[in-house]
CSV table of C-alpha atoms in Angstrom, one decimal:
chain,number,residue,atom,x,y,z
A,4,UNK,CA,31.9,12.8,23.4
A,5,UNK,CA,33.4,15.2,21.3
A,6,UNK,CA,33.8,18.7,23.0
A,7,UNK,CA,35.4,20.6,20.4
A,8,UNK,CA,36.7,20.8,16.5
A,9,UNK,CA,39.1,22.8,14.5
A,10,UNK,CA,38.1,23.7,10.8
A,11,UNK,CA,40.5,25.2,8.8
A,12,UNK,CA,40.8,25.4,4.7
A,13,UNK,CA,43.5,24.2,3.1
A,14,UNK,CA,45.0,26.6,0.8
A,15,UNK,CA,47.2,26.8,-2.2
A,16,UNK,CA,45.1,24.0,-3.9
A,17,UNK,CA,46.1,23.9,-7.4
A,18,UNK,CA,43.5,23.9,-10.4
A,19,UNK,CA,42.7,20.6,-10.6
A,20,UNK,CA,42.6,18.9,-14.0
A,21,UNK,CA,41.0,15.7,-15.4
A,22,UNK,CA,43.5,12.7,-14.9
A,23,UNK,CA,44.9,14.4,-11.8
A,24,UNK,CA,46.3,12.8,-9.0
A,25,UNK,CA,44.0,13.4,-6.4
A,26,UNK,CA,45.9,12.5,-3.5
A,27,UNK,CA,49.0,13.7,-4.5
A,28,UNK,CA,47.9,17.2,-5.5
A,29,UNK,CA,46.4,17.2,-1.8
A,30,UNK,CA,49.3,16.0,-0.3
A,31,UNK,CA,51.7,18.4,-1.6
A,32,UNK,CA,49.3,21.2,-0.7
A,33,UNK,CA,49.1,19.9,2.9
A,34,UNK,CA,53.5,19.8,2.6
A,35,UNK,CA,53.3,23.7,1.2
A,36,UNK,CA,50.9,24.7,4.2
A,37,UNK,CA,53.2,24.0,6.6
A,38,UNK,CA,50.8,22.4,8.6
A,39,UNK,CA,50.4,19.0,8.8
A,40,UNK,CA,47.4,16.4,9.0
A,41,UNK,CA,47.5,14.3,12.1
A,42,UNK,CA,45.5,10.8,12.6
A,43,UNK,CA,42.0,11.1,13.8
A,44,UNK,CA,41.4,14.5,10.8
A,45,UNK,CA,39.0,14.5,8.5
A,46,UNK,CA,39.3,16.4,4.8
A,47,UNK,CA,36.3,17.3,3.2
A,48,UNK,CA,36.2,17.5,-0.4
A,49,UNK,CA,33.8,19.2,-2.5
A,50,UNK,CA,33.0,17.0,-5.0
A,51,UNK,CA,33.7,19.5,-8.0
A,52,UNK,CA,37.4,18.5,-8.1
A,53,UNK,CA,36.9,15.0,-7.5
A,54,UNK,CA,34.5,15.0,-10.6
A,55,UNK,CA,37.2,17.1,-12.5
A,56,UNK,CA,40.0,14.6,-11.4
A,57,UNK,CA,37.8,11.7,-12.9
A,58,UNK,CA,36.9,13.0,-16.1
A,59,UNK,CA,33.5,13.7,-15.4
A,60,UNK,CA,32.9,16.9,-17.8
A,61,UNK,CA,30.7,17.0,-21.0
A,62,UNK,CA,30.4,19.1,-23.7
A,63,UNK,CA,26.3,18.9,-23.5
A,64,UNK,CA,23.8,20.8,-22.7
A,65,UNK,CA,22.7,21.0,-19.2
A,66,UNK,CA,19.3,19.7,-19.3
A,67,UNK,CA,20.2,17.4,-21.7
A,68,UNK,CA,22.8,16.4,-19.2
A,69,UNK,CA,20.3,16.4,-16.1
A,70,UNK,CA,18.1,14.0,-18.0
A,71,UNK,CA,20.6,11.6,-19.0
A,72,UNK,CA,22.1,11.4,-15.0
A,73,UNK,CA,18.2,11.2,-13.8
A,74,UNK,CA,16.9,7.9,-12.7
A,75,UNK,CA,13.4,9.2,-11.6
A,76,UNK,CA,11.8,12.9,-11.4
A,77,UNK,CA,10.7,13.1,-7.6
A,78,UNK,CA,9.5,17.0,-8.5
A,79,UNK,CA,9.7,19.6,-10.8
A,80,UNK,CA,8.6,23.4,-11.0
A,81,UNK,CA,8.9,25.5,-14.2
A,82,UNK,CA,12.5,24.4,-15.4
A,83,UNK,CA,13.5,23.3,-11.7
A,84,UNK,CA,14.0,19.5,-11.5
A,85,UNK,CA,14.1,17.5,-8.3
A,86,UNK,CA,16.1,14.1,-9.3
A,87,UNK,CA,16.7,10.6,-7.7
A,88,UNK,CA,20.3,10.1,-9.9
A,89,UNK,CA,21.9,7.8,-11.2
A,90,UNK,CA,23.5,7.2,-7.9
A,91,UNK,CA,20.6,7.0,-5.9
A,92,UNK,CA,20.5,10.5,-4.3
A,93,UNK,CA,17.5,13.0,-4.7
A,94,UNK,CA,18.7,16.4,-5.4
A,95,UNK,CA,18.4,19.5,-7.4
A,96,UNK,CA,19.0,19.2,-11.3
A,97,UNK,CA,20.9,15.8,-10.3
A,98,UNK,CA,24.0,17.7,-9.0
A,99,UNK,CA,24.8,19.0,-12.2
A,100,UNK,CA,27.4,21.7,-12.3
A,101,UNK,CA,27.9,24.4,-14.9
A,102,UNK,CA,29.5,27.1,-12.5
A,103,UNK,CA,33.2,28.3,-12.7
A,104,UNK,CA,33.7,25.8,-15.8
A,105,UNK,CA,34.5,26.3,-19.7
A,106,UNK,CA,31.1,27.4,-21.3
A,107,UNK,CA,29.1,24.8,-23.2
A,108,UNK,CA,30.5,22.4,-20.8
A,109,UNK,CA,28.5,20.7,-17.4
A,110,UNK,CA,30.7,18.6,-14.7
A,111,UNK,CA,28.8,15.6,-13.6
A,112,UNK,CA,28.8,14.4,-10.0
A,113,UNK,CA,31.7,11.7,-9.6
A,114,UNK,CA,30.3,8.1,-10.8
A,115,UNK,CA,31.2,6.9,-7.1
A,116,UNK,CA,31.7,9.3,-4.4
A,117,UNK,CA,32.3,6.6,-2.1
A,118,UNK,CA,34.6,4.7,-3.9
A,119,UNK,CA,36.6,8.2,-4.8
A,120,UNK,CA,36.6,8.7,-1.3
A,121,UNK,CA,38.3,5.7,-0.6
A,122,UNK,CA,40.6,5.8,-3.2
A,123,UNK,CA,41.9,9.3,-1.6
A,124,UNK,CA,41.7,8.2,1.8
A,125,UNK,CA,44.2,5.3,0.2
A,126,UNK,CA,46.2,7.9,-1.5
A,127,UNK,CA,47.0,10.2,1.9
A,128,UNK,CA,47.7,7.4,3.5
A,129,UNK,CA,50.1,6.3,1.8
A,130,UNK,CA,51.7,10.0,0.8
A,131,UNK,CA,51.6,11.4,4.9
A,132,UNK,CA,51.5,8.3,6.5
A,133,UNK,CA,48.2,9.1,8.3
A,134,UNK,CA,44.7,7.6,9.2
A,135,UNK,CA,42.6,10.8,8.3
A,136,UNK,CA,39.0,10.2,7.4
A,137,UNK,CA,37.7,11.9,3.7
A,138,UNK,CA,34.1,13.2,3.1
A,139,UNK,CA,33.1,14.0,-0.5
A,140,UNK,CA,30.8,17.2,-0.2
A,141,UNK,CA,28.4,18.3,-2.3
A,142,UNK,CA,25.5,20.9,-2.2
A,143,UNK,CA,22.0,20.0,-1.4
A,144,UNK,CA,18.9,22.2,-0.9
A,145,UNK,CA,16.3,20.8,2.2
A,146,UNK,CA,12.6,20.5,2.0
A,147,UNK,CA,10.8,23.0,4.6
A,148,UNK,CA,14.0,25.0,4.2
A,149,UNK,CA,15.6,27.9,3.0
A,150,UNK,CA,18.9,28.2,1.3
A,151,UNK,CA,21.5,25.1,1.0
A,152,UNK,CA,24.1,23.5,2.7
A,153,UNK,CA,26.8,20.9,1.6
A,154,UNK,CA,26.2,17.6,2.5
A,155,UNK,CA,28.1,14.1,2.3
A,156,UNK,CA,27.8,11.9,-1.0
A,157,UNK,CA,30.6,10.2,-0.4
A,158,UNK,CA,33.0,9.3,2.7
A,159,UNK,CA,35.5,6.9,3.7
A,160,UNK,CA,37.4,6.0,7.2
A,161,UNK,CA,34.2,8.1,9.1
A,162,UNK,CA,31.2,6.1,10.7
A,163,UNK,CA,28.8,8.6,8.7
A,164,UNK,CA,26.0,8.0,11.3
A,165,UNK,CA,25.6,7.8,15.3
A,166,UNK,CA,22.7,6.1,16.2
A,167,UNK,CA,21.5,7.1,19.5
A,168,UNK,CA,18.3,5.2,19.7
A,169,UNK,CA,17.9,2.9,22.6
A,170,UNK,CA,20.0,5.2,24.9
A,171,UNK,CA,19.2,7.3,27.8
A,172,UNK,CA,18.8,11.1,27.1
A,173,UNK,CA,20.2,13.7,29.9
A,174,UNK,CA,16.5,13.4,31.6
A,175,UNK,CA,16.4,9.4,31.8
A,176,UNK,CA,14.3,9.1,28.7
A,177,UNK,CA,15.3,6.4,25.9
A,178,UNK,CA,15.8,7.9,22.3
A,179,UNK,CA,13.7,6.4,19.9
A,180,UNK,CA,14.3,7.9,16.9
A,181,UNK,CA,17.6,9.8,17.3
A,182,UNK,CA,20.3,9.1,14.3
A,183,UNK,CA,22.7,11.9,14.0
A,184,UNK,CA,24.2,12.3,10.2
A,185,UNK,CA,27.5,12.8,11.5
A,186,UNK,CA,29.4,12.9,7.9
A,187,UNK,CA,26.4,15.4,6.7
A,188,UNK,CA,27.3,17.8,10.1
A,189,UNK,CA,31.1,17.2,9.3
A,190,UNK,CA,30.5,18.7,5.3
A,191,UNK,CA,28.4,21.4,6.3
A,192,UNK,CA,31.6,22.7,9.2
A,193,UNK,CA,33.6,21.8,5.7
A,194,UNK,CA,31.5,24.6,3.6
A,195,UNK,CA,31.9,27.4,6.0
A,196,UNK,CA,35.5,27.7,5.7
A,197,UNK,CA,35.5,27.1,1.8
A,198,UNK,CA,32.7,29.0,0.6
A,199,UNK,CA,31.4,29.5,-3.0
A,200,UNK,CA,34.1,31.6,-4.3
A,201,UNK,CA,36.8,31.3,-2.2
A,202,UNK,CA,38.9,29.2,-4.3
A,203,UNK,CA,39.4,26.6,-1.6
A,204,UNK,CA,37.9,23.2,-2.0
A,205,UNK,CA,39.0,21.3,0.5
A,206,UNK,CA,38.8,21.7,4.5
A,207,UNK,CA,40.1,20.2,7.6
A,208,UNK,CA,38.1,19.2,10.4
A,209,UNK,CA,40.2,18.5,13.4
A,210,UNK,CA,38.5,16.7,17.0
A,211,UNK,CA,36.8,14.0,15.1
A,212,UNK,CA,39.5,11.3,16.0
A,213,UNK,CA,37.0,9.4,18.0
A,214,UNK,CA,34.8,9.0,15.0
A,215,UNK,CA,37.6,7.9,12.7
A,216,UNK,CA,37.9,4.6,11.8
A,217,UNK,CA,40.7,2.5,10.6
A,218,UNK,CA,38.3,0.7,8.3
A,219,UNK,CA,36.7,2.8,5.3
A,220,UNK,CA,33.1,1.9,6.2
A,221,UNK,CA,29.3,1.9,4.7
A,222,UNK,CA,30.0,5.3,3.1
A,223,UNK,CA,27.8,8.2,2.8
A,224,UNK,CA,25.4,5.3,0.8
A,225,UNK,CA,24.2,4.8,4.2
A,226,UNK,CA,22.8,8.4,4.7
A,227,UNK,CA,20.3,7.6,1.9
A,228,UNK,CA,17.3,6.7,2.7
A,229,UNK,CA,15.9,3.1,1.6
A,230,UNK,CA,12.9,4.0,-0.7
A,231,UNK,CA,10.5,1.9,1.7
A,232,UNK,CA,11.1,3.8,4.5
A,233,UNK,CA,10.9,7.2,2.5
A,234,UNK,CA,7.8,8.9,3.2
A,235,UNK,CA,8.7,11.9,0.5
A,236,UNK,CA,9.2,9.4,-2.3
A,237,UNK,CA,7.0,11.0,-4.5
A,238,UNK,CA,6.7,14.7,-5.3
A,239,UNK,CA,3.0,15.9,-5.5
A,240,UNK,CA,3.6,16.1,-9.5
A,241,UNK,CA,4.6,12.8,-10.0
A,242,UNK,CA,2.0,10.7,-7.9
A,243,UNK,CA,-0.5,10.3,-10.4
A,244,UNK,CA,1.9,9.6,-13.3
A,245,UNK,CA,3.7,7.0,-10.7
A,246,UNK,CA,0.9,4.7,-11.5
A,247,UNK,CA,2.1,1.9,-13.6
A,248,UNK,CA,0.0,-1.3,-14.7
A,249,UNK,CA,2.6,-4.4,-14.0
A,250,UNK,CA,2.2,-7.7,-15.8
A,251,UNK,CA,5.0,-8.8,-13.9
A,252,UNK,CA,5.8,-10.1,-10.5
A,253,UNK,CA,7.9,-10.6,-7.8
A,254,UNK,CA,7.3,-14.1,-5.8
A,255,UNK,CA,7.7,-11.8,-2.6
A,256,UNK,CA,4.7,-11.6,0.0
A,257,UNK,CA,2.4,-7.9,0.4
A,258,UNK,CA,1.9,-6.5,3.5
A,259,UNK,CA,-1.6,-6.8,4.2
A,260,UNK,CA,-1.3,-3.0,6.2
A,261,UNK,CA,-0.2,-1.3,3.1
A,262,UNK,CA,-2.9,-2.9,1.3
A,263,UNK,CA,-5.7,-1.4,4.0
A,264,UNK,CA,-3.9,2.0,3.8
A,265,UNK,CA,-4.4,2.1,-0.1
A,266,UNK,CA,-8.1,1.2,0.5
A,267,UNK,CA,-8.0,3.9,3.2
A,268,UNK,CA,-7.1,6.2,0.0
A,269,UNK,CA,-9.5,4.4,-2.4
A,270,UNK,CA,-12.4,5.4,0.0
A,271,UNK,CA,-11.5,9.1,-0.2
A,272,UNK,CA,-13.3,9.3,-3.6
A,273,UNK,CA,-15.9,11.2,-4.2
A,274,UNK,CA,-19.5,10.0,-4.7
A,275,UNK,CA,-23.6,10.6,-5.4
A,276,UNK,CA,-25.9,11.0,-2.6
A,277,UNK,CA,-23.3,10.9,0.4
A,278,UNK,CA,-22.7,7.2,-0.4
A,279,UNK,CA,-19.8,4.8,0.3
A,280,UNK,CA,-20.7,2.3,-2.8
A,281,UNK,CA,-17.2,0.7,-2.3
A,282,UNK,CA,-16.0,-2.3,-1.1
A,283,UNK,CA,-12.8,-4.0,-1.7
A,284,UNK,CA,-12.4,-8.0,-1.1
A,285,UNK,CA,-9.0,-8.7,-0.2
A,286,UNK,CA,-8.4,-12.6,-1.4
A,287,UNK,CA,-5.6,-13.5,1.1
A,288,UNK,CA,-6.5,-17.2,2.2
A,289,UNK,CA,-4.6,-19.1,-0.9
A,290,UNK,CA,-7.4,-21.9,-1.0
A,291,UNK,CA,-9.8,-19.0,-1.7
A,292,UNK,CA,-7.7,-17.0,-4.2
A,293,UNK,CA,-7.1,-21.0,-5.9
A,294,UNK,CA,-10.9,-21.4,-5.9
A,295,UNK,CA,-11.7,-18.0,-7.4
A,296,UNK,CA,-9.2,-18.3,-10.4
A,297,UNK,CA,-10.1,-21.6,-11.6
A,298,UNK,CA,-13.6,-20.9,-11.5
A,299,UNK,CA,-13.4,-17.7,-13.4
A,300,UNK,CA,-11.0,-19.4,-15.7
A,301,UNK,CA,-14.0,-22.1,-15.7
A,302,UNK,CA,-16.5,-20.2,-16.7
A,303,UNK,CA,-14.6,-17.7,-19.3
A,304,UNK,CA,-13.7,-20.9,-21.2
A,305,UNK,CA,-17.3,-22.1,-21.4
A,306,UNK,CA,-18.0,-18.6,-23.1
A,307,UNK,CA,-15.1,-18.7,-25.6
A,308,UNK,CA,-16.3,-22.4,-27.1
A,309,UNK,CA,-20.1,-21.0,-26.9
A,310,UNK,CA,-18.2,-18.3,-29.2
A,311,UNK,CA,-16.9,-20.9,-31.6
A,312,UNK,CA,-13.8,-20.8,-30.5
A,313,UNK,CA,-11.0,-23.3,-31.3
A,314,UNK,CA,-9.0,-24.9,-28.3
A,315,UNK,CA,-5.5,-23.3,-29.5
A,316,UNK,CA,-7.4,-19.9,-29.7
A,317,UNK,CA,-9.1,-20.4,-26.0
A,318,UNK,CA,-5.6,-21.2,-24.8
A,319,UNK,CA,-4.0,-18.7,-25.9
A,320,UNK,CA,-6.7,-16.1,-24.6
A,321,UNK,CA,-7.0,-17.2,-21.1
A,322,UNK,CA,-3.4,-17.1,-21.0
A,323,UNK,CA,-3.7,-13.7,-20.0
A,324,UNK,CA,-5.2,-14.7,-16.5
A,325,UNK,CA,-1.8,-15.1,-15.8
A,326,UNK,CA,-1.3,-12.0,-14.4
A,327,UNK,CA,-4.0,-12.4,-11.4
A,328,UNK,CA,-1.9,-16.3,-11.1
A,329,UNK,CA,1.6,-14.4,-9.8
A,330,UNK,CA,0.3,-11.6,-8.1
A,331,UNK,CA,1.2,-12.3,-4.4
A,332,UNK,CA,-1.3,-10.1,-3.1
A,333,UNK,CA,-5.2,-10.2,-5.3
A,334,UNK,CA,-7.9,-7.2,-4.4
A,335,UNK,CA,-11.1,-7.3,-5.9
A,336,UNK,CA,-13.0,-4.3,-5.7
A,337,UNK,CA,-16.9,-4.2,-6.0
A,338,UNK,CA,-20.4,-1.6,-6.3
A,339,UNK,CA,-22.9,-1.6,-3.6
A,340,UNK,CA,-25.1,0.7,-4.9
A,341,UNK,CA,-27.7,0.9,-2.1
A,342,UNK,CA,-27.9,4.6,-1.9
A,343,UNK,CA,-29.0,4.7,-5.8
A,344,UNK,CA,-32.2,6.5,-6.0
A,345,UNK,CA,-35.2,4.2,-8.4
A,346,UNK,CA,-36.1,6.5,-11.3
A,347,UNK,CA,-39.4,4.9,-12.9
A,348,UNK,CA,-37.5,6.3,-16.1
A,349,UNK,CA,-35.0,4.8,-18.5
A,350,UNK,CA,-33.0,8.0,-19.3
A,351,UNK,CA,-32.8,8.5,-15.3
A,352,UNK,CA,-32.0,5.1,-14.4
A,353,UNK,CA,-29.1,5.0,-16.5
A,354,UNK,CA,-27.9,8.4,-15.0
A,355,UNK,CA,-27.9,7.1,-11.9
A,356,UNK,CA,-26.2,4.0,-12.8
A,357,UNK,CA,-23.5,5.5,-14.7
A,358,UNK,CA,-22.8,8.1,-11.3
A,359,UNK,CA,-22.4,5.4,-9.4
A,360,UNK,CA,-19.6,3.6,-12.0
A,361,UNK,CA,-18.1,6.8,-12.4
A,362,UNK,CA,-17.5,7.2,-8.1
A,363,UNK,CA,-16.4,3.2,-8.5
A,364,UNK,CA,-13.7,3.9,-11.2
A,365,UNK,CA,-12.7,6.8,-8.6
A,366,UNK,CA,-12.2,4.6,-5.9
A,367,UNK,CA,-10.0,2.5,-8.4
A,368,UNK,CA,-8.0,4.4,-9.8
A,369,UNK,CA,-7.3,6.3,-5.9
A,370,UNK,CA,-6.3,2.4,-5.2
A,371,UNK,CA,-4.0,2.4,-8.0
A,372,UNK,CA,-2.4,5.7,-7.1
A,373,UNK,CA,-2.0,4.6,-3.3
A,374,UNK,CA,-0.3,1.5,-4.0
A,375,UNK,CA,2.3,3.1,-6.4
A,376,UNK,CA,2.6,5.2,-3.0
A,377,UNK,CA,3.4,2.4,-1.0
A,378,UNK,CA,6.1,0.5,-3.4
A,379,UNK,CA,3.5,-1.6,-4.9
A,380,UNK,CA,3.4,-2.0,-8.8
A,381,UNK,CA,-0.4,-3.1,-9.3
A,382,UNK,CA,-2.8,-4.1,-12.7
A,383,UNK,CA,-6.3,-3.6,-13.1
A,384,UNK,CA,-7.5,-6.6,-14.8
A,385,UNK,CA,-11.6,-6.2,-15.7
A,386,UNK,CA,-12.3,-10.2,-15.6
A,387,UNK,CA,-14.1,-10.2,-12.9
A,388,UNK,CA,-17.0,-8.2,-14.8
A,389,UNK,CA,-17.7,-11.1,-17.0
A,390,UNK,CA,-18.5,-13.7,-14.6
A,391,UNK,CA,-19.8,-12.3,-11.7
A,392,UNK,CA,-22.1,-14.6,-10.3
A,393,UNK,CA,-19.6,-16.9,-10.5
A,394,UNK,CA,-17.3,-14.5,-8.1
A,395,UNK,CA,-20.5,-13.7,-5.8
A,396,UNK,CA,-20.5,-17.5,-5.2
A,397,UNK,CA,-16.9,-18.5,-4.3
A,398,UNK,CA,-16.8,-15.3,-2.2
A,399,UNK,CA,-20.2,-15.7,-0.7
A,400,UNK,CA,-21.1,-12.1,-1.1
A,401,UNK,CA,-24.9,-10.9,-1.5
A,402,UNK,CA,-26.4,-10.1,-4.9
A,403,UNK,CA,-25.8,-6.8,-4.8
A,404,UNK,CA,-22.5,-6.5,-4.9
A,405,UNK,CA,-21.1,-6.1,-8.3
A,406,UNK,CA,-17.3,-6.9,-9.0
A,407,UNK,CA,-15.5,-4.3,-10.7
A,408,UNK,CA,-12.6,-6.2,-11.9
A,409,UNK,CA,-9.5,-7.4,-9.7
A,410,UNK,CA,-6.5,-5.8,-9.0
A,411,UNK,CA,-3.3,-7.8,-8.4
A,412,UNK,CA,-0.3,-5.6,-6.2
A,413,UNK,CA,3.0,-7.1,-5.6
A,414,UNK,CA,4.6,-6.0,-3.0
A,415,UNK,CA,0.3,3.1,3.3
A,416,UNK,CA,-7.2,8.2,6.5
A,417,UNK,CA,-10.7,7.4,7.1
A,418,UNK,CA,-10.3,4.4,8.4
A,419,UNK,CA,-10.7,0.8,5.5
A,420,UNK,CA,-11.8,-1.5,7.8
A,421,UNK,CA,-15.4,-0.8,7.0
A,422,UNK,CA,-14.7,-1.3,3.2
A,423,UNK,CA,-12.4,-4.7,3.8
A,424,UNK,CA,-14.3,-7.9,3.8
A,425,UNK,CA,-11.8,-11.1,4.1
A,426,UNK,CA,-12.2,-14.0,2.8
């Protein structure tokens, strides 16, 4: 257990320039100190001059620049972008930097903090002769919180995380959940000793030996959380337009639990009367699915040579049924409209029909949404319009129920259940 630490900053780094020897230029600062490292230390390294070392500056502008380093836009308010890079963190304005450099130029976050780590790790090693750990450091805003803090993006020769779960806590109780970011805690000691404008980059943590590791290890990579387990995936700007329709799939089975918390979300839409005129057949016996496909495929054939058309043209048409084909998972939503009021009148009949699609498409398009939530990629495909007897039979549903096409999801509250029929 570690009981107490030392940080101190290490002064007299030079200016660091691009093509710079890291590790030397750290070395010889550490020599003009007069205080040496010692095995079991850990330098922390704001990532500014490992960027500058590696030629990461541009001559762009900086949103230009934040666009071209952004993999995905989690969030954004006014001009204020919240990233997933390049490098798979999520951050502010993708860690862009355009302080305390030459104006009209932006430094870019080093290509591979982990890899740079290990390279100076490497470096030190071989200059002092010692087994020091090396966290790259950069600066991170938190949700729920004010002000920022530095945290690790890259790290090398420190186990970055100390997994607690499974072990007793001081009262007897077993940890469940308790994983300590130990290379985040050991860049945010770093920060308080080097400071935004104290011309000192680099600190030295001292009492960490026990955490040191003669091997360079996972890397700050392992800090970032995998997107399935990432319940903040999405910023509340980006959920609708993280919709995509997918004609493309992977072979890999769905999770029939994300699938019921989609519907869970589907249900959620609004509708006439105080109804609940959706239900959502999830096709997940393969026999069925089999069944369903050829005798839609059956029946839209028979209405394309009752059209006149040619074999070659019927082939190529139903060729787009496809897409239902390599979807692992198939969903095919449907309108019970019991709760439809009988107008004796044409012009209020068709009201009342047309409220009823509209609270339908609703309940779609929340599926949609809720799936992108969940890592799915989905497609609406409206087949199941055109042949719906022919559905109500291979399903065995009542005539009342009317399919509103099929969704196919590849890959989570009022509660689905009472909207799920199986077949």
């Amino acid at each position: 257990m570690i009981t107490e630490l030392h940080v101190r900053g290490l002064a007299g780094v030079p200016e660091v320039q691009e093509g710079d020897d890291l590790a030397r230029v750290l070395a010889d600062a550490v020599h003009a100190s007069g205080t040496a490292l010692s095995d079991g230390d850990v330098l922390v390294v704001t990532s500014k001059i490992v960027s500058k070392a590696e030629g990461r500056s541009r001559r762009m502008d900086r949103e230009d620049a934040i666009t071209a380093e952004t993999e995905r836009v989690v969030a954004r308010a006014g001009h204020t972008r919240i990233v997933q890079t390049r490098q798979g963190l999520v951050m502010a304005a993708a860690g862009v930097d355009a302080s305390n450099i030459d104006p009209g130029t932006v430094l870019l976050l080093p290509e591979d903090s982990d890899a740079s780590a290990r390279a100076l790790r490497a470096g030190l090693r071989e200059r002092l002769g010692v087994n020091v750990g090396v966290v790259v450091s950069d600066t991170f805003g938190r949700p729920w919180r004010i002000g920022q803090t530095d945290v690790a993006i890259g790290a090398a020769g420190l186990r970055p995380l100390e997994d607690l779960r499974g072990t007793p806590d001081n009262s007897g109780q077993i940890m469940e959940a308790t994983v300590n970011a130990v290379a985040d805690e050991v860049a945010g000691a770093g920060e308080l000793v080097k400071g935004k404008t104290a011309g000192i980059p680099v600190a030295v943590v001292g009492g960490l030996a026990e955490m040191v590791t003669e091997e360079d290890g996972p890397g700050a990579a392992a800090l970032v959380r995998p997107a399935d387990a990432d319940l903040f995936r999405y910023g509340s700007r980006d959920v609708v337009p993280a919709r995509r329709t997918v004609r493309s799939f992977a072979d890999t089975p769905v999770d029939p639990a994300l699938v019921r918390k989609a519907v869970a979300s589907a249900v959620t839409a609004p509708a006439p009367h105080h109804t609940t005129p959706w239900r959502f057949v999830l096709v997940e016996s393969p026999e069925v699915r089999e069944r369903l496909l050829d005798s839609m495929l059956e029946a839209w054939v028979a209405d394309l040579r009752a059209d006149g058309f040619t074999e070659e043209q019927i082939t190529r048409r139903t060729r787009r049924g496809d897409v239902l084909r390599a979807a692992p998972c198939l969903v095919v939503p449907f309108l019970v409209a019991d709760g439809a009021h009988p107008y004796p009148d044409a012009r209020r009949a068709d009201a009342e029909r047309t409220m009823f699609h509209v609270a339908m498409g609703a309940g779609v398009q929340n599926l949609l949404v809720a799936l992108a939530m969940e890592g799915l990629g989905s497609a609406w495909i409206s087949s199941t319009m055109f042949c719906a007897d022919v559905v109500r039979k291979v399903l065995d549903l009542p005539e009342d129920w009317q399919p509103m096409g099929s969704v196919g999801a590849d890959r989570p509250p009022r509660e689905a259940d009472d909207f799920v029929v199986v077949r």
